[in-house]
Amino acid sequence: MLSLAAFFSGAALRICDGLLPRLAADFDITPGTAGRVVLTFSIAYGVAQLGFGPLGDRYGKARLVCAALFASAVGAAACALATGFDALVALRIAWGLSAAGVIPLGMAWVGDAVPYEQRQATLARLLMGTLSGMMAGQLAGGLFADSGYGWRGAFGTLAVGYVAIGALLLVRLRRIPSAPPVRTAGVFGFARQLAAVVAAPWARVVLAAALAEGIFLLGPMAFLPAYLHQRFGLALSSASAMIALYAVGGLLYAMAARPIVRRLGEQRMVWTGGIGMGAGFVAFHWMPAGWIAAPVALAMGFATYLFHNTLQTNATQMVPAARGSAMAVFASCLFTGQAIGVTLAGFAFDHAGPAALLLVPAVAMPLAGAGFALALRRRAARGAG
């Protein structure tokens, strides 16, 4: 059930990538300006984590996921009915606020229910739902952009999906086990929970890596379909389909996660993943033909989740006593980073050209992977000592 919920949440995260040129044409704005629908969603999504996390610890994570699904259905439907771009941006904020309770609380529930030794493989199963949704959202965005239904059809379809999975989860809710509630003394108690996460030294390392991933990976990726459309003249559906193979690469990782974790270990996974992501951005910049984007996106997706799944597995163990709050802060850093990254990438795409859009993350992501691998090595050495 949580994987299906993550499917629609993942689709919402990437649905607008392929729609940006269509939004730009419909509202007579630049693609960078159209990127505000991604930016505002990311900001709202990141900020709302700080509320959903403590609430999930207090009232039950699966219960909050169910409520978030129905609220997301309302937000998506309202976006489909927006009468202008400013209204659409405002409604995307509301959608982002409600969608924030799905994936991070799902991961926190896995952290409560699954021992650490099995958690990376189990999270990979949850990840399959997220990645399938991202792939479907990326592809659907391009298809709707090229069709007569446009962005209204895309958002309306997601609203229907949210309602369907919300109803299925609601039926099963009483039979889903939950961790003992974390008692807090009102707003100040929630604030203390969040502060306890940030106060943990290892948590700060994980959160810094999540922020870097949001800025230098998720931000530039929002403009890859528009980049392929502009540079090679590809139809938006074709460009989005190629970038959607990024999620297929993640799915390949998820299916092979157990032997990969056993063979490589966390340090080599994040180091290899960082190099692979950087190489992917270099390839996007230098490729001579548009079709090459397909295998590049596939390989880049596999590399990304070597890094990301290790990162989120460590996030589930930052503060075990308040795992919902810990995952909330983690997701908040990731999507705050994405909001910053979309802003910078949109400016680069409109004013500085593809070199700035692609080559900055080509350097930054290998550095992030190497830095987190070094932090893991030092932490393991302290534990052994």
C-alpha positions as YAML, in Angstrom:
chain: A
units: angstrom
residues:
- id: 1
  name: MET
  ca: [0.00, 0.00, 0.00]
- id: 2
  name: LEU
  ca: [2.79, 2.43, 0.87]
- id: 3
  name: SER
  ca: [4.56, 1.61, -2.38]
- id: 4
  name: LEU
  ca: [1.41, 2.42, -4.35]
- id: 5
  name: ALA
  ca: [1.05, 5.66, -2.41]
- id: 6
  name: ALA
  ca: [4.68, 6.45, -3.22]
- id: 7
  name: PHE
  ca: [3.92, 5.80, -6.91]
- id: 8
  name: PHE
  ca: [1.49, 8.71, -7.14]
- id: 9
  name: SER
  ca: [3.62, 10.94, -4.94]
- id: 10
  name: GLY
  ca: [6.63, 10.21, -7.16]
- id: 11
  name: ALA
  ca: [4.58, 11.02, -10.25]
- id: 12
  name: ALA
  ca: [3.60, 14.37, -8.73]
- id: 13
  name: LEU
  ca: [7.27, 15.19, -8.11]
- id: 14
  name: ARG
  ca: [8.20, 14.81, -11.82]
- id: 15
  name: ILE
  ca: [4.96, 15.48, -13.72]
- id: 16
  name: CYS
  ca: [5.82, 19.12, -14.37]
- id: 17
  name: ASP
  ca: [9.27, 18.49, -15.91]
- id: 18
  name: GLY
  ca: [7.84, 17.60, -19.32]
- id: 19
  name: LEU
  ca: [5.07, 20.20, -18.98]
- id: 20
  name: LEU
  ca: [7.34, 23.24, -18.57]
- id: 21
  name: PRO
  ca: [7.54, 24.14, -22.29]
- id: 22
  name: ARG
  ca: [3.75, 23.66, -22.62]
- id: 23
  name: LEU
  ca: [3.14, 25.87, -19.57]
- id: 24
  name: ALA
  ca: [5.54, 28.44, -21.01]
- id: 25
  name: ALA
  ca: [3.63, 28.46, -24.32]
- id: 26
  name: ASP
  ca: [0.16, 28.51, -22.73]
- id: 27
  name: PHE
  ca: [0.97, 31.40, -20.38]
- id: 28
  name: ASP
  ca: [3.47, 33.23, -22.66]
- id: 29
  name: ILE
  ca: [6.39, 32.98, -20.23]
- id: 30
  name: THR
  ca: [9.94, 31.54, -20.37]
- id: 31
  name: PRO
  ca: [10.67, 27.93, -19.34]
- id: 32
  name: GLY
  ca: [12.67, 29.27, -16.42]
- id: 33
  name: THR
  ca: [9.67, 31.23, -15.19]
- id: 34
  name: ALA
  ca: [7.43, 28.20, -15.75]
- id: 35
  name: GLY
  ca: [9.79, 26.34, -13.42]
- id: 36
  name: ARG
  ca: [8.10, 28.17, -10.54]
- id: 37
  name: VAL
  ca: [5.52, 25.36, -10.51]
- id: 38
  name: VAL
  ca: [8.37, 22.99, -9.59]
- id: 39
  name: LEU
  ca: [10.05, 25.48, -7.25]
- id: 40
  name: THR
  ca: [6.96, 26.30, -5.19]
- id: 41
  name: PHE
  ca: [5.91, 22.65, -4.91]
- id: 42
  name: SER
  ca: [9.41, 21.77, -3.66]
- id: 43
  name: ILE
  ca: [9.48, 24.56, -1.08]
- id: 44
  name: ALA
  ca: [6.05, 23.66, 0.26]
- id: 45
  name: TYR
  ca: [6.92, 19.96, 0.23]
- id: 46
  name: GLY
  ca: [10.11, 20.55, 2.17]
- id: 47
  name: VAL
  ca: [8.63, 22.91, 4.75]
- id: 48
  name: ALA
  ca: [5.58, 20.72, 5.41]
- id: 49
  name: GLN
  ca: [7.83, 17.79, 6.36]
- id: 50
  name: LEU
  ca: [8.63, 19.61, 9.58]
- id: 51
  name: GLY
  ca: [5.00, 19.28, 10.62]
- id: 52
  name: PHE
  ca: [4.19, 15.85, 9.22]
- id: 53
  name: GLY
  ca: [7.17, 14.17, 10.90]
- id: 54
  name: PRO
  ca: [6.25, 14.93, 14.53]
- id: 55
  name: LEU
  ca: [2.55, 14.38, 13.74]
- id: 56
  name: GLY
  ca: [3.39, 10.96, 12.32]
- id: 57
  name: ASP
  ca: [5.32, 10.08, 15.48]
- id: 58
  name: ARG
  ca: [2.36, 11.18, 17.58]
- id: 59
  name: TYR
  ca: [-0.69, 9.94, 15.66]
- id: 60
  name: GLY
  ca: [0.61, 7.12, 13.47]
- id: 61
  name: LYS
  ca: [2.58, 7.26, 10.23]
- id: 62
  name: ALA
  ca: [0.23, 5.16, 8.06]
- id: 63
  name: ARG
  ca: [-2.76, 7.20, 9.26]
- id: 64
  name: LEU
  ca: [-1.05, 10.45, 8.27]
- id: 65
  name: VAL
  ca: [-0.09, 9.00, 4.87]
- id: 66
  name: CYS
  ca: [-3.77, 8.24, 4.24]
- id: 67
  name: ALA
  ca: [-4.84, 11.76, 5.16]
- id: 68
  name: ALA
  ca: [-2.11, 13.24, 2.96]
- id: 69
  name: LEU
  ca: [-3.32, 11.23, -0.04]
- id: 70
  name: PHE
  ca: [-6.84, 12.62, 0.16]
- id: 71
  name: ALA
  ca: [-5.55, 16.17, 0.69]
- id: 72
  name: SER
  ca: [-3.24, 15.73, -2.32]
- id: 73
  name: ALA
  ca: [-6.22, 14.68, -4.43]
- id: 74
  name: VAL
  ca: [-7.91, 17.99, -3.59]
- id: 75
  name: GLY
  ca: [-4.72, 19.92, -4.39]
- id: 76
  name: ALA
  ca: [-4.20, 18.19, -7.74]
- id: 77
  name: ALA
  ca: [-7.82, 18.70, -8.77]
- id: 78
  name: ALA
  ca: [-7.63, 22.39, -7.85]
- id: 79
  name: CYS
  ca: [-4.47, 22.78, -9.97]
- id: 80
  name: ALA
  ca: [-6.28, 21.22, -12.92]
- id: 81
  name: LEU
  ca: [-8.93, 23.94, -12.63]
- id: 82
  name: ALA
  ca: [-6.51, 26.89, -12.23]
- id: 83
  name: THR
  ca: [-7.49, 29.96, -14.25]
- id: 84
  name: GLY
  ca: [-4.06, 31.62, -14.52]
- id: 85
  name: PHE
  ca: [-0.38, 31.01, -13.92]
- id: 86
  name: ASP
  ca: [-0.25, 32.86, -10.60]
- id: 87
  name: ALA
  ca: [-3.23, 30.87, -9.39]
- id: 88
  name: LEU
  ca: [-1.57, 27.65, -10.54]
- id: 89
  name: VAL
  ca: [1.60, 28.51, -8.62]
- id: 90
  name: ALA
  ca: [-0.40, 29.21, -5.46]
- id: 91
  name: LEU
  ca: [-2.32, 25.94, -5.80]
- id: 92
  name: ARG
  ca: [0.91, 24.01, -6.37]
- id: 93
  name: ILE
  ca: [1.98, 25.29, -2.95]
- id: 94
  name: ALA
  ca: [-1.15, 23.78, -1.40]
- id: 95
  name: TRP
  ca: [-0.55, 20.51, -3.26]
- id: 96
  name: GLY
  ca: [3.05, 20.39, -2.09]
- id: 97
  name: LEU
  ca: [2.00, 20.96, 1.52]
- id: 98
  name: SER
  ca: [-0.34, 17.96, 1.43]
- id: 99
  name: ALA
  ca: [1.90, 15.65, -0.63]
- id: 100
  name: ALA
  ca: [4.70, 16.03, 1.93]
- id: 101
  name: GLY
  ca: [3.21, 13.38, 4.19]
- id: 102
  name: VAL
  ca: [3.48, 10.39, 1.83]
- id: 103
  name: ILE
  ca: [7.00, 9.19, 0.95]
- id: 104
  name: PRO
  ca: [8.99, 10.32, 4.04]
- id: 105
  name: LEU
  ca: [6.45, 8.89, 6.49]
- id: 106
  name: GLY
  ca: [6.37, 5.69, 4.44]
- id: 107
  name: MET
  ca: [10.14, 5.40, 4.84]
- id: 108
  name: ALA
  ca: [9.85, 6.17, 8.55]
- id: 109
  name: TRP
  ca: [7.27, 3.38, 8.91]
- id: 110
  name: VAL
  ca: [9.75, 0.95, 7.30]
- id: 111
  name: GLY
  ca: [12.37, 2.19, 9.77]
- id: 112
  name: ASP
  ca: [10.04, 1.33, 12.64]
- id: 113
  name: ALA
  ca: [9.10, -2.11, 11.31]
- id: 114
  name: VAL
  ca: [12.30, -3.50, 9.72]
- id: 115
  name: PRO
  ca: [15.72, -4.25, 11.35]
- id: 116
  name: TYR
  ca: [18.61, -2.12, 10.04]
- id: 117
  name: GLU
  ca: [20.36, -5.09, 8.41]
- id: 118
  name: GLN
  ca: [17.32, -5.66, 6.16]
- id: 119
  name: ARG
  ca: [16.28, -2.05, 5.82]
- id: 120
  name: GLN
  ca: [18.20, -1.03, 2.70]
- id: 121
  name: ALA
  ca: [16.68, -3.89, 0.69]
- id: 122
  name: THR
  ca: [13.20, -3.19, 2.11]
- id: 123
  name: LEU
  ca: [13.46, 0.51, 1.37]
- id: 124
  name: ALA
  ca: [14.44, -0.47, -2.16]
- id: 125
  name: ARG
  ca: [11.05, -2.18, -2.49]
- id: 126
  name: LEU
  ca: [9.35, 1.03, -1.38]
- id: 127
  name: LEU
  ca: [11.66, 2.87, -3.75]
- id: 128
  name: MET
  ca: [10.31, 0.82, -6.65]
- id: 129
  name: GLY
  ca: [6.94, 2.49, -6.14]
- id: 130
  name: THR
  ca: [8.50, 5.95, -5.98]
- id: 131
  name: LEU
  ca: [10.65, 5.38, -9.05]
- id: 132
  name: SER
  ca: [7.85, 3.82, -11.08]
- id: 133
  name: GLY
  ca: [5.78, 6.90, -10.27]
- id: 134
  name: MET
  ca: [8.61, 9.24, -11.22]
- id: 135
  name: MET
  ca: [9.03, 7.40, -14.51]
- id: 136
  name: ALA
  ca: [5.28, 7.47, -15.19]
- id: 137
  name: GLY
  ca: [5.09, 11.14, -14.20]
- id: 138
  name: GLN
  ca: [8.04, 12.11, -16.39]
- id: 139
  name: LEU
  ca: [6.58, 10.27, -19.38]
- id: 140
  name: ALA
  ca: [3.01, 11.41, -18.75]
- id: 141
  name: GLY
  ca: [4.12, 15.04, -18.49]
- id: 142
  name: GLY
  ca: [5.56, 14.90, -22.01]
- id: 143
  name: LEU
  ca: [2.59, 12.99, -23.42]
- id: 144
  name: PHE
  ca: [0.06, 15.39, -21.91]
- id: 145
  name: ALA
  ca: [2.16, 18.37, -23.07]
- id: 146
  name: ASP
  ca: [1.94, 17.16, -26.68]
- id: 147
  name: SER
  ca: [-1.76, 16.27, -26.42]
- id: 148
  name: GLY
  ca: [-4.90, 18.36, -26.37]
- id: 149
  name: TYR
  ca: [-5.41, 17.68, -22.66]
- id: 150
  name: GLY
  ca: [-2.27, 19.57, -21.60]
- id: 151
  name: TRP
  ca: [-1.37, 20.22, -17.99]
- id: 152
  name: ARG
  ca: [-5.01, 20.17, -16.87]
- id: 153
  name: GLY
  ca: [-5.36, 16.56, -17.97]
- id: 154
  name: ALA
  ca: [-2.10, 15.61, -16.24]
- id: 155
  name: PHE
  ca: [-3.13, 17.08, -12.89]
- id: 156
  name: GLY
  ca: [-6.67, 15.69, -13.10]
- id: 157
  name: THR
  ca: [-5.34, 12.18, -13.72]
- id: 158
  name: LEU
  ca: [-3.16, 12.38, -10.61]
- id: 159
  name: ALA
  ca: [-6.14, 13.54, -8.55]
- id: 160
  name: VAL
  ca: [-8.04, 10.39, -9.50]
- id: 161
  name: GLY
  ca: [-5.03, 8.23, -8.61]
- id: 162
  name: TYR
  ca: [-4.67, 9.83, -5.19]
- id: 163
  name: VAL
  ca: [-8.31, 9.12, -4.38]
- id: 164
  name: ALA
  ca: [-8.04, 5.48, -5.48]
- id: 165
  name: ILE
  ca: [-4.98, 4.59, -3.38]
- id: 166
  name: GLY
  ca: [-6.22, 6.68, -0.45]
- id: 167
  name: ALA
  ca: [-9.43, 4.65, -0.38]
- id: 168
  name: LEU
  ca: [-7.51, 1.35, -0.56]
- id: 169
  name: LEU
  ca: [-5.21, 2.37, 2.28]
- id: 170
  name: LEU
  ca: [-8.14, 3.58, 4.38]
- id: 171
  name: VAL
  ca: [-9.73, 0.11, 4.20]
- id: 172
  name: ARG
  ca: [-6.55, -1.52, 5.56]
- id: 173
  name: LEU
  ca: [-5.62, 1.15, 8.06]
- id: 174
  name: ARG
  ca: [-6.73, -0.65, 11.24]
- id: 175
  name: ARG
  ca: [-4.61, -3.70, 10.40]
- id: 176
  name: ILE
  ca: [-1.36, -1.79, 9.83]
- id: 177
  name: PRO
  ca: [0.97, -1.97, 12.87]
- id: 178
  name: SER
  ca: [2.44, 1.23, 14.24]
- id: 179
  name: ALA
  ca: [5.17, 2.25, 16.67]
- id: 180
  name: PRO
  ca: [4.23, 3.50, 20.14]
- id: 181
  name: PRO
  ca: [3.23, 7.20, 19.94]
- id: 182
  name: VAL
  ca: [5.80, 9.82, 20.86]
- id: 183
  name: ARG
  ca: [4.20, 12.16, 23.39]
- id: 184
  name: THR
  ca: [4.97, 15.85, 22.93]
- id: 185
  name: ALA
  ca: [3.98, 18.99, 24.76]
- id: 186
  name: GLY
  ca: [2.32, 20.93, 21.95]
- id: 187
  name: VAL
  ca: [4.22, 23.03, 19.42]
- id: 188
  name: PHE
  ca: [7.27, 23.39, 21.64]
- id: 189
  name: GLY
  ca: [7.47, 19.62, 22.00]
- id: 190
  name: PHE
  ca: [7.45, 19.26, 18.22]
- id: 191
  name: ALA
  ca: [10.17, 21.88, 17.96]
- id: 192
  name: ARG
  ca: [12.29, 20.01, 20.51]
- id: 193
  name: GLN
  ca: [11.95, 16.80, 18.48]
- id: 194
  name: LEU
  ca: [13.14, 18.55, 15.33]
- id: 195
  name: ALA
  ca: [15.96, 20.26, 17.22]
- id: 196
  name: ALA
  ca: [17.09, 16.91, 18.62]
- id: 197
  name: VAL
  ca: [17.55, 15.64, 15.07]
- id: 198
  name: VAL
  ca: [19.66, 18.60, 13.99]
- id: 199
  name: ALA
  ca: [21.70, 18.39, 17.20]
- id: 200
  name: ALA
  ca: [22.97, 14.88, 16.38]
- id: 201
  name: PRO
  ca: [26.42, 15.14, 14.68]
- id: 202
  name: TRP
  ca: [25.84, 12.23, 12.29]
- id: 203
  name: ALA
  ca: [22.43, 13.61, 11.37]
- id: 204
  name: ARG
  ca: [24.05, 16.86, 10.27]
- id: 205
  name: VAL
  ca: [26.32, 14.95, 7.87]
- id: 206
  name: VAL
  ca: [23.38, 13.08, 6.35]
- id: 207
  name: LEU
  ca: [21.30, 16.25, 6.09]
- id: 208
  name: ALA
  ca: [24.12, 18.16, 4.38]
- id: 209
  name: ALA
  ca: [24.42, 15.37, 1.79]
- id: 210
  name: ALA
  ca: [20.65, 15.48, 1.21]
- id: 211
  name: LEU
  ca: [20.76, 19.25, 0.71]
- id: 212
  name: ALA
  ca: [23.58, 18.88, -1.84]
- id: 213
  name: GLU
  ca: [21.64, 16.19, -3.71]
- id: 214
  name: GLY
  ca: [18.59, 18.44, -3.93]
- id: 215
  name: ILE
  ca: [20.56, 21.44, -5.21]
- id: 216
  name: PHE
  ca: [22.89, 19.77, -7.70]
- id: 217
  name: LEU
  ca: [20.87, 16.77, -8.89]
- id: 218
  name: LEU
  ca: [17.11, 17.32, -8.53]
- id: 219
  name: GLY
  ca: [17.23, 20.99, -9.50]
- id: 220
  name: PRO
  ca: [19.00, 20.64, -12.88]
- id: 221
  name: MET
  ca: [17.07, 17.47, -13.72]
- id: 222
  name: ALA
  ca: [13.80, 19.42, -13.88]
- id: 223
  name: PHE
  ca: [15.07, 21.15, -17.04]
- id: 224
  name: LEU
  ca: [16.48, 18.12, -18.89]
- id: 225
  name: PRO
  ca: [13.38, 17.52, -21.08]
- id: 226
  name: ALA
  ca: [13.27, 21.23, -21.98]
- id: 227
  name: TYR
  ca: [17.02, 21.10, -22.72]
- id: 228
  name: LEU
  ca: [16.62, 18.15, -25.10]
- id: 229
  name: HIS
  ca: [13.60, 19.81, -26.73]
- id: 230
  name: GLN
  ca: [15.54, 23.03, -27.28]
- id: 231
  name: ARG
  ca: [18.87, 21.54, -28.37]
- id: 232
  name: PHE
  ca: [17.78, 18.63, -30.57]
- id: 233
  name: GLY
  ca: [14.23, 19.66, -31.51]
- id: 234
  name: LEU
  ca: [12.76, 16.54, -29.93]
- id: 235
  name: ALA
  ca: [9.04, 16.36, -29.21]
- id: 236
  name: LEU
  ca: [8.35, 16.88, -25.53]
- id: 237
  name: SER
  ca: [6.88, 13.38, -25.28]
- id: 238
  name: SER
  ca: [10.07, 11.88, -26.73]
- id: 239
  name: ALA
  ca: [12.36, 13.99, -24.55]
- id: 240
  name: SER
  ca: [10.37, 13.13, -21.44]
- id: 241
  name: ALA
  ca: [10.33, 9.43, -22.33]
- id: 242
  name: MET
  ca: [14.12, 9.42, -22.59]
- id: 243
  name: ILE
  ca: [14.58, 11.16, -19.25]
- id: 244
  name: ALA
  ca: [12.02, 8.78, -17.74]
- id: 245
  name: LEU
  ca: [14.58, 6.00, -18.26]
- id: 246
  name: TYR
  ca: [16.38, 7.59, -15.30]
- id: 247
  name: ALA
  ca: [13.72, 6.00, -13.11]
- id: 248
  name: VAL
  ca: [14.16, 2.68, -14.93]
- id: 249
  name: GLY
  ca: [17.82, 2.78, -13.90]
- id: 250
  name: GLY
  ca: [16.68, 3.28, -10.33]
- id: 251
  name: LEU
  ca: [14.31, 0.35, -10.66]
- id: 252
  name: LEU
  ca: [17.16, -1.86, -11.87]
- id: 253
  name: TYR
  ca: [19.07, -0.87, -8.74]
- id: 254
  name: ALA
  ca: [16.06, -1.59, -6.55]
- id: 255
  name: MET
  ca: [15.66, -5.09, -8.00]
- id: 256
  name: ALA
  ca: [19.34, -5.87, -7.42]
- id: 257
  name: ALA
  ca: [19.75, -3.96, -4.15]
- id: 258
  name: ARG
  ca: [20.38, -6.92, -1.85]
- id: 259
  name: PRO
  ca: [23.45, -8.37, -3.67]
- id: 260
  name: ILE
  ca: [24.75, -4.87, -4.45]
- id: 261
  name: VAL
  ca: [24.71, -3.86, -0.79]
- id: 262
  name: ARG
  ca: [26.37, -7.13, 0.19]
- id: 263
  name: ARG
  ca: [29.08, -6.90, -2.49]
- id: 264
  name: LEU
  ca: [29.92, -3.19, -2.49]
- id: 265
  name: GLY
  ca: [29.03, -1.90, 0.97]
- id: 266
  name: GLU
  ca: [27.83, 1.60, 1.72]
- id: 267
  name: GLN
  ca: [31.12, 3.46, 1.19]
- id: 268
  name: ARG
  ca: [31.78, 2.18, -2.32]
- id: 269
  name: MET
  ca: [28.11, 2.60, -3.24]
- id: 270
  name: VAL
  ca: [28.02, 6.34, -2.54]
- id: 271
  name: TRP
  ca: [31.46, 6.93, -4.07]
- id: 272
  name: THR
  ca: [30.55, 5.06, -7.27]
- id: 273
  name: GLY
  ca: [27.13, 6.71, -7.38]
- id: 274
  name: GLY
  ca: [28.61, 10.21, -7.16]
- id: 275
  name: ILE
  ca: [31.00, 9.55, -10.03]
- id: 276
  name: GLY
  ca: [28.22, 8.04, -12.13]
- id: 277
  name: MET
  ca: [25.94, 11.04, -11.63]
- id: 278
  name: GLY
  ca: [28.71, 13.46, -12.57]
- id: 279
  name: ALA
  ca: [29.54, 11.46, -15.69]
- id: 280
  name: GLY
  ca: [25.87, 11.52, -16.66]
- id: 281
  name: PHE
  ca: [25.73, 15.32, -16.64]
- id: 282
  name: VAL
  ca: [28.94, 15.48, -18.70]
- id: 283
  name: ALA
  ca: [27.42, 13.09, -21.23]
- id: 284
  name: PHE
  ca: [24.25, 15.19, -21.50]
- id: 285
  name: HIS
  ca: [26.39, 18.23, -22.31]
- id: 286
  name: TRP
  ca: [28.67, 16.63, -24.91]
- id: 287
  name: MET
  ca: [26.41, 14.07, -26.62]
- id: 288
  name: PRO
  ca: [26.23, 14.62, -30.40]
- id: 289
  name: ALA
  ca: [22.72, 13.20, -30.93]
- id: 290
  name: GLY
  ca: [19.49, 13.31, -28.94]
- id: 291
  name: TRP
  ca: [18.92, 9.55, -28.79]
- id: 292
  name: ILE
  ca: [22.03, 9.15, -26.62]
- id: 293
  name: ALA
  ca: [20.05, 10.75, -23.78]
- id: 294
  name: ALA
  ca: [18.17, 7.47, -23.29]
- id: 295
  name: PRO
  ca: [21.10, 5.23, -22.24]
- id: 296
  name: VAL
  ca: [22.69, 8.14, -20.34]
- id: 297
  name: ALA
  ca: [19.53, 8.67, -18.28]
- id: 298
  name: LEU
  ca: [19.28, 4.92, -17.60]
- id: 299
  name: ALA
  ca: [22.88, 4.68, -16.32]
- id: 300
  name: MET
  ca: [22.54, 7.92, -14.37]
- id: 301
  name: GLY
  ca: [19.43, 6.63, -12.60]
- id: 302
  name: PHE
  ca: [21.25, 3.49, -11.47]
- id: 303
  name: ALA
  ca: [24.15, 5.59, -10.17]
- id: 304
  name: THR
  ca: [21.82, 8.00, -8.38]
- id: 305
  name: TYR
  ca: [20.22, 5.30, -6.29]
- id: 306
  name: LEU
  ca: [23.53, 3.77, -5.28]
- id: 307
  name: PHE
  ca: [23.99, 7.12, -3.55]
- id: 308
  name: HIS
  ca: [20.44, 8.03, -2.59]
- id: 309
  name: ASN
  ca: [19.26, 4.73, -1.13]
- id: 310
  name: THR
  ca: [22.36, 4.56, 1.08]
- id: 311
  name: LEU
  ca: [21.68, 8.12, 2.17]
- id: 312
  name: GLN
  ca: [18.04, 7.52, 3.08]
- id: 313
  name: THR
  ca: [18.87, 4.24, 4.86]
- id: 314
  name: ASN
  ca: [21.25, 6.16, 7.10]
- id: 315
  name: ALA
  ca: [18.55, 8.81, 7.56]
- id: 316
  name: THR
  ca: [16.17, 6.22, 9.05]
- id: 317
  name: GLN
  ca: [18.73, 5.61, 11.81]
- id: 318
  name: MET
  ca: [19.63, 9.22, 12.65]
- id: 319
  name: VAL
  ca: [17.30, 9.44, 15.67]
- id: 320
  name: PRO
  ca: [15.50, 6.09, 16.11]
- id: 321
  name: ALA
  ca: [13.35, 7.32, 19.01]
- id: 322
  name: ALA
  ca: [11.72, 9.97, 16.78]
- id: 323
  name: ARG
  ca: [12.10, 8.46, 13.33]
- id: 324
  name: GLY
  ca: [9.20, 10.36, 11.80]
- id: 325
  name: SER
  ca: [10.73, 13.66, 12.82]
- id: 326
  name: ALA
  ca: [14.15, 12.56, 11.58]
- id: 327
  name: MET
  ca: [12.80, 11.59, 8.16]
- id: 328
  name: ALA
  ca: [10.86, 14.85, 8.05]
- id: 329
  name: VAL
  ca: [14.01, 16.90, 8.51]
- id: 330
  name: PHE
  ca: [15.81, 14.71, 5.94]
- id: 331
  name: ALA
  ca: [13.08, 15.22, 3.33]
- id: 332
  name: SER
  ca: [12.88, 18.91, 4.16]
- id: 333
  name: CYS
  ca: [16.59, 19.32, 3.42]
- id: 334
  name: LEU
  ca: [16.29, 17.32, 0.19]
- id: 335
  name: PHE
  ca: [13.39, 19.34, -1.17]
- id: 336
  name: THR
  ca: [14.62, 22.67, 0.11]
- id: 337
  name: GLY
  ca: [17.75, 21.83, -1.83]
- id: 338
  name: GLN
  ca: [15.62, 21.06, -4.87]
- id: 339
  name: ALA
  ca: [13.89, 24.42, -4.56]
- id: 340
  name: ILE
  ca: [17.26, 26.17, -4.48]
- id: 341
  name: GLY
  ca: [18.49, 24.00, -7.35]
- id: 342
  name: VAL
  ca: [15.46, 24.69, -9.54]
- id: 343
  name: THR
  ca: [15.89, 28.43, -8.99]
- id: 344
  name: LEU
  ca: [19.58, 28.32, -9.94]
- id: 345
  name: ALA
  ca: [19.04, 25.88, -12.83]
- id: 346
  name: GLY
  ca: [16.16, 27.96, -14.22]
- id: 347
  name: PHE
  ca: [18.33, 31.07, -14.21]
- id: 348
  name: ALA
  ca: [21.15, 29.13, -15.85]
- id: 349
  name: PHE
  ca: [18.84, 27.67, -18.51]
- id: 350
  name: ASP
  ca: [17.38, 31.08, -19.41]
- id: 351
  name: HIS
  ca: [20.54, 33.20, -19.20]
- id: 352
  name: ALA
  ca: [23.77, 31.16, -19.10]
- id: 353
  name: GLY
  ca: [23.12, 28.22, -21.41]
- id: 354
  name: PRO
  ca: [23.52, 24.45, -21.06]
- id: 355
  name: ALA
  ca: [27.13, 24.51, -19.85]
- id: 356
  name: ALA
  ca: [26.19, 26.13, -16.53]
- id: 357
  name: LEU
  ca: [23.08, 23.93, -16.23]
- id: 358
  name: LEU
  ca: [25.00, 20.66, -16.67]
- id: 359
  name: LEU
  ca: [28.68, 21.07, -15.84]
- id: 360
  name: VAL
  ca: [28.27, 22.51, -12.33]
- id: 361
  name: PRO
  ca: [26.43, 19.36, -11.09]
- id: 362
  name: ALA
  ca: [28.92, 17.27, -13.07]
- id: 363
  name: VAL
  ca: [31.57, 18.46, -10.61]
- id: 364
  name: ALA
  ca: [29.42, 18.78, -7.50]
- id: 365
  name: MET
  ca: [27.87, 15.30, -7.37]
- id: 366
  name: PRO
  ca: [31.17, 13.34, -7.42]
- id: 367
  name: LEU
  ca: [32.40, 15.61, -4.64]
- id: 368
  name: ALA
  ca: [29.23, 14.93, -2.63]
- id: 369
  name: GLY
  ca: [29.65, 11.17, -3.11]
- id: 370
  name: ALA
  ca: [33.30, 11.23, -2.11]
- id: 371
  name: GLY
  ca: [32.55, 13.40, 0.93]
- id: 372
  name: PHE
  ca: [29.79, 11.14, 2.23]
- id: 373
  name: ALA
  ca: [31.90, 8.03, 1.61]
- id: 374
  name: LEU
  ca: [34.69, 9.57, 3.69]
- id: 375
  name: ALA
  ca: [32.22, 10.40, 6.46]
- id: 376
  name: LEU
  ca: [30.97, 6.79, 6.45]
- id: 377
  name: ARG
  ca: [34.56, 5.51, 6.70]
- id: 378
  name: ARG
  ca: [35.34, 7.77, 9.65]
- id: 379
  name: ARG
  ca: [32.12, 6.76, 11.40]
- id: 380
  name: ALA
  ca: [32.89, 3.06, 10.89]
- id: 381
  name: ALA
  ca: [36.42, 3.60, 12.24]
- id: 382
  name: ARG
  ca: [35.07, 5.30, 15.37]
- id: 383
  name: GLY
  ca: [32.61, 2.45, 15.86]
- id: 384
  name: ALA
  ca: [35.37, -0.14, 15.50]
- id: 385
  name: GLY
  ca: [37.54, 1.80, 17.91]
...
